[in-house]
Amino acid sequence: MSDRPNILFVVTDQHRGDCIGADPDSPRDADGRSLVHTPNIDSLIRNGAMFTRAYTPAPSCIPARRSMLTGQTPATNGAPGWVTTPWEFEHTLPGELRDAGYQTKLTGKIHSIPPRNHVGFESMDQHEALFAHPDDDYTRWLETESDGNYDELSHGLGRNSWDPRPWHREEYEHPTNWTTNRAIDFLDQRDETRPFFLNLSYVRPHTPFDPPQAYWDMYIDRETPDPYVGDWVDDVHGDKIPAYPAINAWLADLPPTIVHRARAAYYGLITHIDHQLKRVFDKLTTIGELENTLVVFCSDHGEMLGDHHMWRKTYAYEGSARVPLLVQFPESMEAPRRQLIDRPVGLEDLMPTLLSVVGVEVPETVEGRNLFDLIEEPEREDWREWYHGEHAAGSYDPENGTQYLIDGTMKYVWNPVTGRELLFDLDEDPGEERDLTTDGEYETDLERGRSAMVDRLSDRSEGFVEDGELVPTDAGPEGLGDPDDCQSSS
């Protein structure tokens, strides 16, 4: 056992913040109990903490992961939206840990560009589907396993499809199992003279919604909650709802039966991941390393799952922007346990947090904050007043662009293309069904949010602010693309 703690960094893909059993806003059954079964993830809180107001700085895969691995905001690292420019960073989380003597390993998804860019990992067992890269390790493994007779998408679902069905092959062939197996192989073969940083990065519950049969069965006959539908939906995009939506439509008013099936499949994918994580925790226990391992569980962004007739991500709304974030401490670490912390935090906070815990100097390029400041003192006054997130215009629709601010209770949203504002009280309205911009009781909150957004965007090259006012513009960064490009798994 190393004197320095190991780090198990678990990342899921497109995982809503409310789809953790322990989350206060998680979907409920008829008895008021959480519908989403995640006992192993929930158990992290016993010796750790859960952040119930954790957000992605940019709600699609590539920009979110760039911020996660650099500790920088999207604007600083050149990806306020979906960009396919090469990942060329001076400092990364795995790189700094590697240079400090950690054995750094990735199993699963990273979404680095160009594909196979290690960004500081010493080795990777990779599953991407980005650009259908021929060196994808899982794809090659499944081709060998099947003698070329089937692949991951032989069930007929698309990587961005809202249409669900059970997994078509044996459970061990599912990418969730494969990713777990590669992590366990690493733990068996690691260099025991060094602490490890293992990024266990699942490609689900991102679409396709294809859980193994056992996990489909777990939810398909249970009642799932109806989607949230805001009083602002018709005004914002009601005329864009298609009569015959494409299978990968970002906006679709689908029949209740289809929505229920999609939600059941999505919850099944999450419970599947939860059960696979127990295998990793058991392995760490067997080799005597769990008590010396810092565990972090998070996601890159969420999934709208039919809320407000929307699917997938890139939006400011809770389903897309809020993510799960839980931490379990090593046994020897002196820190308060069993906390639910509701202050606004984000993915760029992970790099400085992890580096600080293991005694590695945080590079000056990092903009995130150390989450242990909140763990030690949840009500501290010098924490950020607002957390800022964004996604550049043009994803899925020319008018889709967003800037958002969350102070823990209020959320202010501004569309930089149309100029439309929205204001939500998240404590009273976690589903964001009531827009408060015209409610006089919230005029002060609206002005606070608007003023904070002006301050945040005043020096941006896009020209979001003129003469102290927010100004609509469709300008975006160089290299901006659409998450649908290249049939990617964005």
Short mmCIF file of C-alpha atoms in Angstrom, two decimals:
data_model
loop_
_atom_site.label_atom_id
_atom_site.label_comp_id
_atom_site.label_asym_id
_atom_site.label_seq_id
_atom_site.Cartn_x
_atom_site.Cartn_y
_atom_site.Cartn_z
CA MET A 1 0.00 0.00 0.00
CA SER A 2 1.35 3.40 -1.00
CA ASP A 3 1.65 6.22 1.55
CA ARG A 4 -0.28 8.39 -0.91
CA PRO A 5 -3.91 7.50 -1.64
CA ASN A 6 -4.93 5.84 -4.87
CA ILE A 7 -7.63 7.55 -6.92
CA LEU A 8 -10.54 5.74 -8.55
CA PHE A 9 -12.16 8.32 -10.83
CA VAL A 10 -15.47 6.95 -12.13
CA VAL A 11 -17.10 8.88 -14.95
CA THR A 12 -20.41 8.01 -16.57
CA ASP A 13 -21.67 9.52 -19.81
CA GLN A 14 -24.89 11.53 -20.16
CA HIS A 15 -26.01 10.79 -16.59
CA ARG A 16 -28.61 13.12 -15.04
CA GLY A 17 -27.85 14.51 -11.62
CA ASP A 18 -31.24 13.40 -10.26
CA CYS A 19 -30.77 9.78 -11.39
CA ILE A 20 -28.93 8.64 -8.28
CA GLY A 21 -31.00 6.92 -5.62
CA ALA A 22 -29.70 9.19 -2.86
CA ASP A 23 -30.40 12.43 -4.71
CA PRO A 24 -33.13 14.53 -3.05
CA ASP A 25 -34.84 15.14 -6.42
CA SER A 26 -34.57 11.57 -7.75
CA PRO A 27 -37.64 10.03 -9.45
CA ARG A 28 -39.99 8.48 -6.90
CA ASP A 29 -42.28 5.47 -6.87
CA ALA A 30 -45.84 5.44 -5.53
CA ASP A 31 -44.55 5.05 -1.96
CA GLY A 32 -42.27 8.06 -2.26
CA ARG A 33 -39.08 6.01 -2.42
CA SER A 34 -36.37 6.57 -5.00
CA LEU A 35 -37.11 4.69 -8.20
CA VAL A 36 -33.50 4.51 -9.43
CA HIS A 37 -31.64 1.69 -7.70
CA THR A 38 -27.99 2.67 -7.07
CA PRO A 39 -27.03 1.17 -3.70
CA ASN A 40 -23.29 1.01 -4.38
CA ILE A 41 -23.06 4.59 -5.60
CA ASP A 42 -25.25 5.78 -2.71
CA SER A 43 -22.95 4.03 -0.23
CA LEU A 44 -20.11 6.41 -1.11
CA ILE A 45 -21.81 9.06 1.04
CA ARG A 46 -21.35 6.99 4.19
CA ASN A 47 -17.64 7.78 4.18
CA GLY A 48 -17.80 10.85 1.97
CA ALA A 49 -20.05 13.52 0.52
CA MET A 50 -22.52 14.17 -2.27
CA PHE A 51 -22.79 17.49 -4.09
CA THR A 52 -26.44 18.05 -4.99
CA ARG A 53 -25.77 21.20 -7.03
CA ALA A 54 -23.00 19.92 -9.30
CA TYR A 55 -23.03 21.10 -12.92
CA THR A 56 -21.21 20.66 -16.17
CA PRO A 57 -19.51 23.79 -17.55
CA ALA A 58 -20.59 22.80 -21.08
CA PRO A 59 -23.24 20.11 -21.52
CA SER A 60 -21.79 17.94 -24.29
CA CYS A 61 -19.05 15.35 -24.15
CA ILE A 62 -15.96 16.98 -25.65
CA PRO A 63 -16.11 20.42 -23.98
CA ALA A 64 -17.15 18.93 -20.64
CA ARG A 65 -14.27 16.47 -20.63
CA ARG A 66 -11.78 19.11 -21.68
CA SER A 67 -12.77 21.14 -18.61
CA MET A 68 -12.77 18.06 -16.39
CA LEU A 69 -9.21 17.11 -17.33
CA THR A 70 -7.71 20.63 -17.40
CA GLY A 71 -9.50 22.36 -14.52
CA GLN A 72 -10.32 25.21 -16.89
CA THR A 73 -13.54 26.85 -18.02
CA PRO A 74 -14.69 26.11 -21.58
CA ALA A 75 -13.89 29.63 -22.78
CA THR A 76 -10.33 29.41 -21.50
CA ASN A 77 -9.52 26.05 -23.09
CA GLY A 78 -11.18 26.93 -26.38
CA ALA A 79 -14.30 24.75 -26.24
CA PRO A 80 -17.45 26.63 -25.19
CA GLY A 81 -19.26 24.16 -27.44
CA TRP A 82 -18.65 21.05 -29.51
CA VAL A 83 -15.24 21.59 -31.11
CA THR A 84 -13.04 19.03 -32.82
CA THR A 85 -9.73 20.84 -32.54
CA PRO A 86 -6.77 18.80 -31.19
CA TRP A 87 -6.34 18.45 -27.45
CA GLU A 88 -3.09 20.28 -26.80
CA PHE A 89 -2.93 21.21 -23.12
CA GLU A 90 0.03 22.30 -21.02
CA HIS A 91 -1.38 20.60 -17.93
CA THR A 92 -3.90 17.77 -17.48
CA LEU A 93 -5.10 15.88 -14.43
CA PRO A 94 -3.62 12.51 -15.49
CA GLY A 95 -0.45 14.20 -16.72
CA GLU A 96 0.21 15.97 -13.43
CA LEU A 97 -0.46 12.78 -11.47
CA ARG A 98 1.80 10.76 -13.78
CA ASP A 99 4.60 13.27 -13.31
CA ALA A 100 4.09 13.00 -9.54
CA GLY A 101 4.66 9.25 -9.64
CA TYR A 102 1.16 7.88 -10.11
CA GLN A 103 0.42 5.01 -12.49
CA THR A 104 -2.29 6.50 -14.71
CA LYS A 105 -4.79 4.29 -16.53
CA LEU A 106 -7.98 4.88 -18.53
CA THR A 107 -10.56 2.20 -19.25
CA GLY A 108 -13.48 3.28 -21.42
CA LYS A 109 -14.27 6.69 -22.88
CA ILE A 110 -12.17 9.85 -23.00
CA HIS A 111 -13.17 11.51 -26.31
CA SER A 112 -9.73 13.03 -26.82
CA ILE A 113 -8.76 14.40 -30.24
CA PRO A 114 -7.10 13.01 -32.23
CA PRO A 115 -8.26 9.54 -31.15
CA ARG A 116 -5.70 7.72 -29.00
CA ASN A 117 -4.36 11.02 -27.65
CA HIS A 118 -3.36 9.89 -24.14
CA VAL A 119 -3.34 13.40 -22.53
CA GLY A 120 -1.27 12.07 -19.64
CA PHE A 121 -2.52 8.50 -19.27
CA GLU A 122 0.27 5.95 -19.43
CA SER A 123 -2.07 3.40 -20.99
CA MET A 124 -5.66 3.22 -22.20
CA ASP A 125 -8.21 0.51 -22.97
CA GLN A 126 -10.50 2.72 -24.97
CA HIS A 127 -14.09 2.69 -26.17
CA GLU A 128 -15.08 5.81 -28.05
CA ALA A 129 -17.05 5.30 -31.28
CA LEU A 130 -15.84 8.79 -32.18
CA PHE A 131 -15.46 8.89 -35.96
CA ALA A 132 -15.85 5.08 -35.86
CA HIS A 133 -12.11 4.90 -35.18
CA PRO A 134 -10.70 1.51 -36.26
CA ASP A 135 -8.40 1.25 -33.22
CA ASP A 136 -11.23 1.38 -30.69
CA ASP A 137 -10.28 -1.39 -28.26
CA TYR A 138 -13.81 -2.49 -27.39
CA THR A 139 -14.90 -2.56 -31.03
CA ARG A 140 -11.94 -4.74 -31.97
CA TRP A 141 -12.54 -7.03 -28.98
CA LEU A 142 -16.22 -7.51 -29.85
CA GLU A 143 -15.36 -8.18 -33.49
CA THR A 144 -13.02 -10.96 -32.38
CA GLU A 145 -15.51 -12.28 -29.84
CA SER A 146 -18.26 -12.46 -32.50
CA ASP A 147 -16.10 -13.67 -35.39
CA GLY A 148 -17.34 -10.54 -37.14
CA ASN A 149 -20.99 -11.63 -37.02
CA TYR A 150 -22.32 -8.73 -34.91
CA ASP A 151 -21.25 -5.46 -33.36
CA GLU A 152 -22.38 -3.03 -30.67
CA LEU A 153 -25.15 -1.57 -32.84
CA SER A 154 -26.44 -4.76 -34.44
CA HIS A 155 -29.62 -4.27 -32.40
CA GLY A 156 -30.51 -1.43 -34.78
CA LEU A 157 -30.44 1.51 -32.36
CA GLY A 158 -28.46 4.65 -33.15
CA ARG A 159 -25.90 6.26 -30.86
CA ASN A 160 -28.19 9.27 -30.38
CA SER A 161 -31.55 7.54 -30.64
CA TRP A 162 -34.38 7.95 -28.14
CA ASP A 163 -35.76 4.54 -29.21
CA PRO A 164 -35.03 1.85 -26.55
CA ARG A 165 -34.70 -1.93 -26.44
CA PRO A 166 -32.77 -4.53 -24.41
CA TRP A 167 -29.17 -5.41 -25.25
CA HIS A 168 -29.03 -8.00 -28.05
CA ARG A 169 -26.11 -10.14 -26.89
CA GLU A 170 -24.74 -11.78 -23.75
CA GLU A 171 -24.38 -9.43 -20.79
CA TYR A 172 -20.61 -9.89 -20.60
CA GLU A 173 -20.34 -8.41 -24.11
CA HIS A 174 -22.01 -5.14 -23.12
CA PRO A 175 -19.58 -2.18 -23.11
CA THR A 176 -20.31 -1.58 -19.41
CA ASN A 177 -19.04 -5.05 -18.52
CA TRP A 178 -16.07 -4.77 -20.89
CA THR A 179 -15.02 -1.44 -19.33
CA THR A 180 -15.28 -2.93 -15.84
CA ASN A 181 -13.29 -6.01 -16.84
CA ARG A 182 -10.47 -3.89 -18.21
CA ALA A 183 -10.36 -1.95 -14.92
CA ILE A 184 -10.18 -5.16 -12.89
CA ASP A 185 -7.41 -6.45 -15.18
CA PHE A 186 -5.48 -3.27 -14.46
CA LEU A 187 -5.87 -3.69 -10.71
CA ASP A 188 -4.53 -7.25 -11.02
CA GLN A 189 -1.54 -6.16 -13.10
CA ARG A 190 -0.71 -2.72 -11.69
CA ASP A 191 2.69 -1.58 -10.48
CA GLU A 192 2.36 -2.09 -6.73
CA THR A 193 5.28 0.25 -6.01
CA ARG A 194 3.24 3.27 -7.13
CA PRO A 195 -0.18 4.65 -6.23
CA PHE A 196 -2.65 4.52 -9.11
CA PHE A 197 -5.03 6.91 -10.82
CA LEU A 198 -7.66 4.76 -12.53
CA ASN A 199 -10.20 6.60 -14.68
CA LEU A 200 -13.04 4.09 -15.05
CA SER A 201 -15.10 5.81 -17.74
CA TYR A 202 -18.37 4.24 -18.90
CA VAL A 203 -20.03 5.06 -22.25
CA ARG A 204 -23.50 4.55 -20.75
CA PRO A 205 -26.17 5.64 -19.83
CA HIS A 206 -25.53 7.61 -23.04
CA THR A 207 -27.71 6.35 -25.85
CA PRO A 208 -28.35 3.79 -27.22
CA PHE A 209 -30.79 2.93 -24.44
CA ASP A 210 -29.90 -0.76 -24.44
CA PRO A 211 -29.54 -2.28 -20.96
CA PRO A 212 -29.07 -6.04 -20.59
CA GLN A 213 -32.37 -7.89 -20.27
CA ALA A 214 -32.21 -8.21 -16.47
CA TYR A 215 -31.96 -4.44 -16.09
CA TRP A 216 -34.69 -3.79 -18.66
CA ASP A 217 -36.94 -6.12 -16.69
CA MET A 218 -36.13 -4.29 -13.45
CA TYR A 219 -37.95 -1.13 -14.60
CA ILE A 220 -40.14 -1.82 -17.62
CA ASP A 221 -43.19 -2.88 -15.57
CA ARG A 222 -42.81 -0.11 -13.00
CA GLU A 223 -44.47 3.27 -13.23
CA THR A 224 -42.03 5.97 -14.26
CA PRO A 225 -42.64 9.70 -13.74
CA ASP A 226 -44.02 11.86 -16.52
CA PRO A 227 -41.60 14.36 -18.05
CA TYR A 228 -41.54 17.89 -16.73
CA VAL A 229 -43.14 20.37 -19.14
CA GLY A 230 -42.54 24.05 -18.50
CA ASP A 231 -45.02 26.86 -18.97
CA TRP A 232 -42.37 28.43 -21.24
CA VAL A 233 -42.01 25.51 -23.69
CA ASP A 234 -44.47 26.67 -26.36
CA ASP A 235 -42.97 30.15 -26.39
CA VAL A 236 -39.36 28.93 -26.62
CA HIS A 237 -39.63 26.12 -29.15
CA GLY A 238 -43.23 24.97 -29.51
CA ASP A 239 -43.37 25.67 -33.24
CA LYS A 240 -40.29 23.47 -33.80
CA ILE A 241 -41.74 20.25 -32.41
CA PRO A 242 -41.88 17.92 -35.44
CA ALA A 243 -44.93 15.90 -36.39
CA TYR A 244 -42.69 13.03 -37.48
CA PRO A 245 -39.51 13.23 -35.39
CA ALA A 246 -36.29 11.64 -36.55
CA ILE A 247 -35.00 8.80 -34.44
CA ASN A 248 -32.26 11.09 -33.13
CA ALA A 249 -34.46 14.19 -32.77
CA TRP A 250 -33.44 16.63 -30.06
CA LEU A 251 -37.04 17.84 -29.80
CA ALA A 252 -39.96 15.41 -29.91
CA ASP A 253 -43.34 15.13 -28.20
CA LEU A 254 -43.33 11.33 -28.07
CA PRO A 255 -46.15 9.02 -26.97
CA PRO A 256 -46.17 8.22 -23.23
CA THR A 257 -45.41 4.56 -23.93
CA ILE A 258 -42.18 5.43 -25.74
CA VAL A 259 -41.14 7.92 -23.06
CA HIS A 260 -41.77 5.29 -20.38
CA ARG A 261 -39.69 2.70 -22.24
CA ALA A 262 -36.85 5.16 -22.75
CA ARG A 263 -36.84 6.05 -19.07
CA ALA A 264 -37.00 2.42 -17.96
CA ALA A 265 -34.06 1.59 -20.22
CA TYR A 266 -32.09 4.61 -19.00
CA TYR A 267 -32.61 3.71 -15.34
CA GLY A 268 -31.64 0.13 -16.19
CA LEU A 269 -28.35 1.27 -17.71
CA ILE A 270 -27.57 3.20 -14.51
CA THR A 271 -28.30 0.25 -12.21
CA HIS A 272 -26.18 -1.95 -14.49
CA ILE A 273 -23.25 0.43 -13.95
CA ASP A 274 -23.93 0.45 -10.21
CA HIS A 275 -23.72 -3.35 -10.03
CA GLN A 276 -20.54 -3.40 -12.09
CA LEU A 277 -18.98 -0.88 -9.73
CA LYS A 278 -19.47 -3.34 -6.88
CA ARG A 279 -17.11 -5.69 -8.73
CA VAL A 280 -14.45 -2.97 -8.72
CA PHE A 281 -15.02 -2.14 -5.04
CA ASP A 282 -14.80 -5.85 -4.19
CA LYS A 283 -11.53 -6.16 -6.11
CA LEU A 284 -10.08 -3.18 -4.25
CA THR A 285 -11.14 -4.78 -0.98
CA THR A 286 -9.58 -8.11 -1.94
CA ILE A 287 -6.21 -6.55 -2.76
CA GLY A 288 -6.30 -4.42 0.38
CA GLU A 289 -6.47 -1.05 -1.38
CA LEU A 290 -10.04 0.22 -0.91
CA GLU A 291 -9.30 1.82 2.45
CA ASN A 292 -6.42 3.75 0.83
CA THR A 293 -8.39 4.86 -2.25
CA LEU A 294 -10.15 8.15 -2.86
CA VAL A 295 -13.25 7.41 -4.95
CA VAL A 296 -14.89 10.09 -7.10
CA PHE A 297 -18.07 9.45 -9.08
CA CYS A 298 -19.38 11.97 -11.64
CA SER A 299 -20.64 12.42 -15.19
CA ASP A 300 -19.79 14.74 -18.06
CA HIS A 301 -23.37 16.00 -18.60
CA GLY A 302 -26.96 14.86 -18.35
CA GLU A 303 -29.83 13.71 -20.58
CA MET A 304 -33.16 15.54 -20.99
CA LEU A 305 -35.07 12.25 -21.27
CA GLY A 306 -38.20 13.93 -22.62
CA ASP A 307 -38.39 16.81 -20.17
CA HIS A 308 -39.89 19.84 -21.93
CA HIS A 309 -40.16 17.58 -25.04
CA MET A 310 -36.35 17.61 -25.28
CA TRP A 311 -33.82 14.81 -25.64
CA ARG A 312 -30.06 14.49 -25.28
CA LYS A 313 -28.05 17.51 -24.05
CA THR A 314 -26.36 20.90 -24.78
CA TYR A 315 -29.09 22.73 -22.83
CA ALA A 316 -29.08 24.75 -19.59
CA TYR A 317 -31.96 22.79 -18.06
CA GLU A 318 -31.40 20.51 -15.07
CA GLY A 319 -31.74 17.25 -16.99
CA SER A 320 -28.88 18.29 -19.29
CA ALA A 321 -26.70 20.51 -17.08
CA ARG A 322 -26.78 18.97 -13.60
CA VAL A 323 -24.59 15.93 -12.96
CA PRO A 324 -24.03 13.50 -10.10
CA LEU A 325 -20.92 14.11 -8.01
CA LEU A 326 -20.00 11.96 -5.01
CA VAL A 327 -16.72 11.48 -3.16
CA GLN A 328 -15.62 8.70 -0.79
CA PHE A 329 -12.56 9.41 1.35
CA PRO A 330 -9.75 7.03 2.28
CA GLU A 331 -10.19 5.74 5.81
CA SER A 332 -7.18 7.65 7.07
CA MET A 333 -8.40 11.01 5.79
CA GLU A 334 -9.76 13.35 8.43
CA ALA A 335 -12.85 14.93 6.88
CA PRO A 336 -16.55 15.19 7.76
CA ARG A 337 -18.63 12.25 6.50
CA ARG A 338 -22.24 11.75 5.35
CA GLN A 339 -22.78 15.22 3.93
CA LEU A 340 -25.14 16.45 1.22
CA ILE A 341 -23.66 19.75 0.05
CA ASP A 342 -25.91 22.10 -1.95
CA ARG A 343 -23.41 24.81 -2.97
CA PRO A 344 -22.79 25.28 -6.75
CA VAL A 345 -19.79 23.29 -8.01
CA GLY A 346 -18.62 22.06 -11.39
CA LEU A 347 -16.39 19.66 -13.27
CA GLU A 348 -13.46 22.09 -13.45
CA ASP A 349 -13.25 21.77 -9.65
CA LEU A 350 -12.18 18.12 -9.86
CA MET A 351 -8.58 18.63 -10.99
CA PRO A 352 -7.56 21.04 -8.21
CA THR A 353 -9.42 18.92 -5.66
CA LEU A 354 -7.67 15.68 -6.56
CA LEU A 355 -4.24 17.24 -6.92
CA SER A 356 -4.58 18.97 -3.56
CA VAL A 357 -5.65 15.78 -1.79
CA VAL A 358 -2.54 13.88 -2.91
CA GLY A 359 -0.15 16.77 -2.35
CA VAL A 360 0.55 17.70 -5.97
CA GLU A 361 0.96 21.38 -6.79
CA VAL A 362 -2.01 22.80 -8.69
CA PRO A 363 -0.87 24.48 -11.94
CA GLU A 364 -1.55 28.18 -12.33
CA THR A 365 -3.58 27.40 -15.47
CA VAL A 366 -6.31 25.78 -13.34
CA GLU A 367 -9.44 27.87 -12.67
CA GLY A 368 -11.49 25.42 -10.61
CA ARG A 369 -11.83 25.42 -6.83
CA ASN A 370 -10.88 22.81 -4.24
CA LEU A 371 -14.06 20.98 -3.20
CA PHE A 372 -12.54 20.12 0.16
CA ASP A 373 -12.96 23.76 1.11
CA LEU A 374 -16.72 23.06 1.04
CA ILE A 375 -16.43 19.61 2.57
CA GLU A 376 -14.66 21.12 5.56
CA GLU A 377 -16.95 24.17 5.71
CA PRO A 378 -20.14 23.82 3.61
CA GLU A 379 -21.43 27.31 4.51
CA ARG A 380 -18.18 29.15 3.85
CA GLU A 381 -18.78 32.70 2.66
CA ASP A 382 -15.93 32.96 0.16
CA TRP A 383 -17.28 30.27 -2.19
CA ARG A 384 -18.44 31.32 -5.66
CA GLU A 385 -21.76 33.18 -5.70
CA TRP A 386 -22.72 31.85 -9.14
CA TYR A 387 -21.61 28.85 -11.15
CA HIS A 388 -21.41 29.56 -14.89
CA GLY A 389 -22.08 27.12 -17.72
CA GLU A 390 -22.58 27.51 -21.44
CA HIS A 391 -22.91 25.86 -24.81
CA ALA A 392 -22.19 27.70 -28.03
CA ALA A 393 -24.91 28.25 -30.61
CA GLY A 394 -25.63 25.86 -33.43
CA SER A 395 -26.00 22.42 -31.84
CA TYR A 396 -29.00 20.62 -33.36
CA ASP A 397 -30.63 23.93 -34.35
CA PRO A 398 -29.28 27.39 -35.36
CA GLU A 399 -31.06 29.00 -32.42
CA ASN A 400 -29.77 26.56 -29.82
CA GLY A 401 -27.23 28.32 -27.66
CA THR A 402 -27.14 28.90 -23.94
CA GLN A 403 -25.48 30.72 -21.09
CA TYR A 404 -26.55 29.84 -17.54
CA LEU A 405 -25.81 30.78 -13.95
CA ILE A 406 -26.75 28.89 -10.77
CA ASP A 407 -26.35 30.23 -7.24
CA GLY A 408 -27.61 27.03 -5.63
CA THR A 409 -31.25 28.14 -5.52
CA MET A 410 -31.88 30.39 -8.52
CA LYS A 411 -30.96 29.66 -12.13
CA TYR A 412 -30.70 32.39 -14.74
CA VAL A 413 -30.65 31.31 -18.41
CA TRP A 414 -29.89 33.50 -21.42
CA ASN A 415 -30.05 32.40 -25.05
CA PRO A 416 -27.25 34.29 -26.85
CA VAL A 417 -28.95 33.84 -30.25
CA THR A 418 -32.55 34.84 -29.49
CA GLY A 419 -31.96 36.94 -26.37
CA ARG A 420 -34.64 34.97 -24.48
CA GLU A 421 -34.25 34.88 -20.69
CA LEU A 422 -35.55 32.29 -18.22
CA LEU A 423 -35.46 32.29 -14.43
CA PHE A 424 -36.12 29.31 -12.18
CA ASP A 425 -36.33 28.76 -8.43
CA LEU A 426 -34.72 25.31 -8.17
CA ASP A 427 -35.71 24.75 -4.55
CA GLU A 428 -39.39 25.28 -5.25
CA ASP A 429 -39.40 24.03 -8.84
CA PRO A 430 -36.68 21.42 -9.50
CA GLY A 431 -38.29 20.51 -12.83
CA GLU A 432 -38.10 24.11 -14.08
CA GLU A 433 -41.76 24.18 -15.03
CA ARG A 434 -42.37 27.82 -14.08
CA ASP A 435 -40.50 30.71 -15.69
CA LEU A 436 -40.24 33.58 -13.21
CA THR A 437 -38.95 36.34 -15.50
CA THR A 438 -42.31 38.14 -15.45
CA ASP A 439 -43.03 37.50 -11.78
CA GLY A 440 -42.52 40.76 -9.91
CA GLU A 441 -41.61 38.94 -6.70
CA TYR A 442 -38.45 37.71 -8.41
CA GLU A 443 -37.44 40.95 -10.11
CA THR A 444 -34.41 41.31 -7.84
CA ASP A 445 -33.26 37.77 -8.63
CA LEU A 446 -33.68 38.43 -12.35
CA GLU A 447 -31.57 41.57 -12.13
CA ARG A 448 -28.95 39.77 -10.06
CA GLY A 449 -28.68 37.03 -12.65
CA ARG A 450 -28.59 39.39 -15.59
CA SER A 451 -25.96 41.58 -13.97
CA ALA A 452 -23.81 38.58 -13.09
CA MET A 453 -24.05 37.33 -16.68
CA VAL A 454 -22.97 40.72 -18.03
CA ASP A 455 -20.00 40.64 -15.70
CA ARG A 456 -19.12 37.07 -16.74
CA LEU A 457 -19.32 37.71 -20.48
CA SER A 458 -18.13 41.31 -20.76
CA ASP A 459 -14.66 40.44 -22.07
CA ARG A 460 -15.68 37.64 -24.44
CA SER A 461 -14.68 37.91 -28.09
CA GLU A 462 -18.13 36.82 -29.29
CA GLY A 463 -19.51 40.27 -28.44
CA PHE A 464 -22.11 39.11 -25.93
CA VAL A 465 -22.04 42.45 -24.09
CA GLU A 466 -22.23 46.01 -25.41
CA ASP A 467 -22.53 49.11 -23.24
CA GLY A 468 -23.20 46.97 -20.19
CA GLU A 469 -26.10 45.08 -21.80
CA LEU A 470 -26.46 41.50 -23.06
CA VAL A 471 -26.58 41.49 -26.87
CA PRO A 472 -27.74 38.49 -28.94
CA THR A 473 -25.23 37.11 -31.44
CA ASP A 474 -24.78 33.84 -33.29
CA ALA A 475 -20.98 34.15 -33.21
CA GLY A 476 -19.16 31.03 -32.10
CA PRO A 477 -15.60 29.81 -31.69
CA GLU A 478 -13.47 28.60 -34.57
CA GLY A 479 -13.89 24.90 -35.23
CA LEU A 480 -17.37 24.70 -33.70
CA GLY A 481 -19.25 21.63 -34.88
CA ASP A 482 -22.44 19.72 -34.21
CA PRO A 483 -22.56 16.72 -31.87
CA ASP A 484 -24.30 14.81 -34.67
CA ASP A 485 -21.23 15.04 -36.89
CA CYS A 486 -19.36 11.86 -37.77
CA GLN A 487 -22.01 9.63 -36.13
CA SER A 488 -20.18 10.28 -32.90
CA SER A 489 -21.18 9.24 -29.41
CA SER A 490 -21.10 12.82 -28.17
#
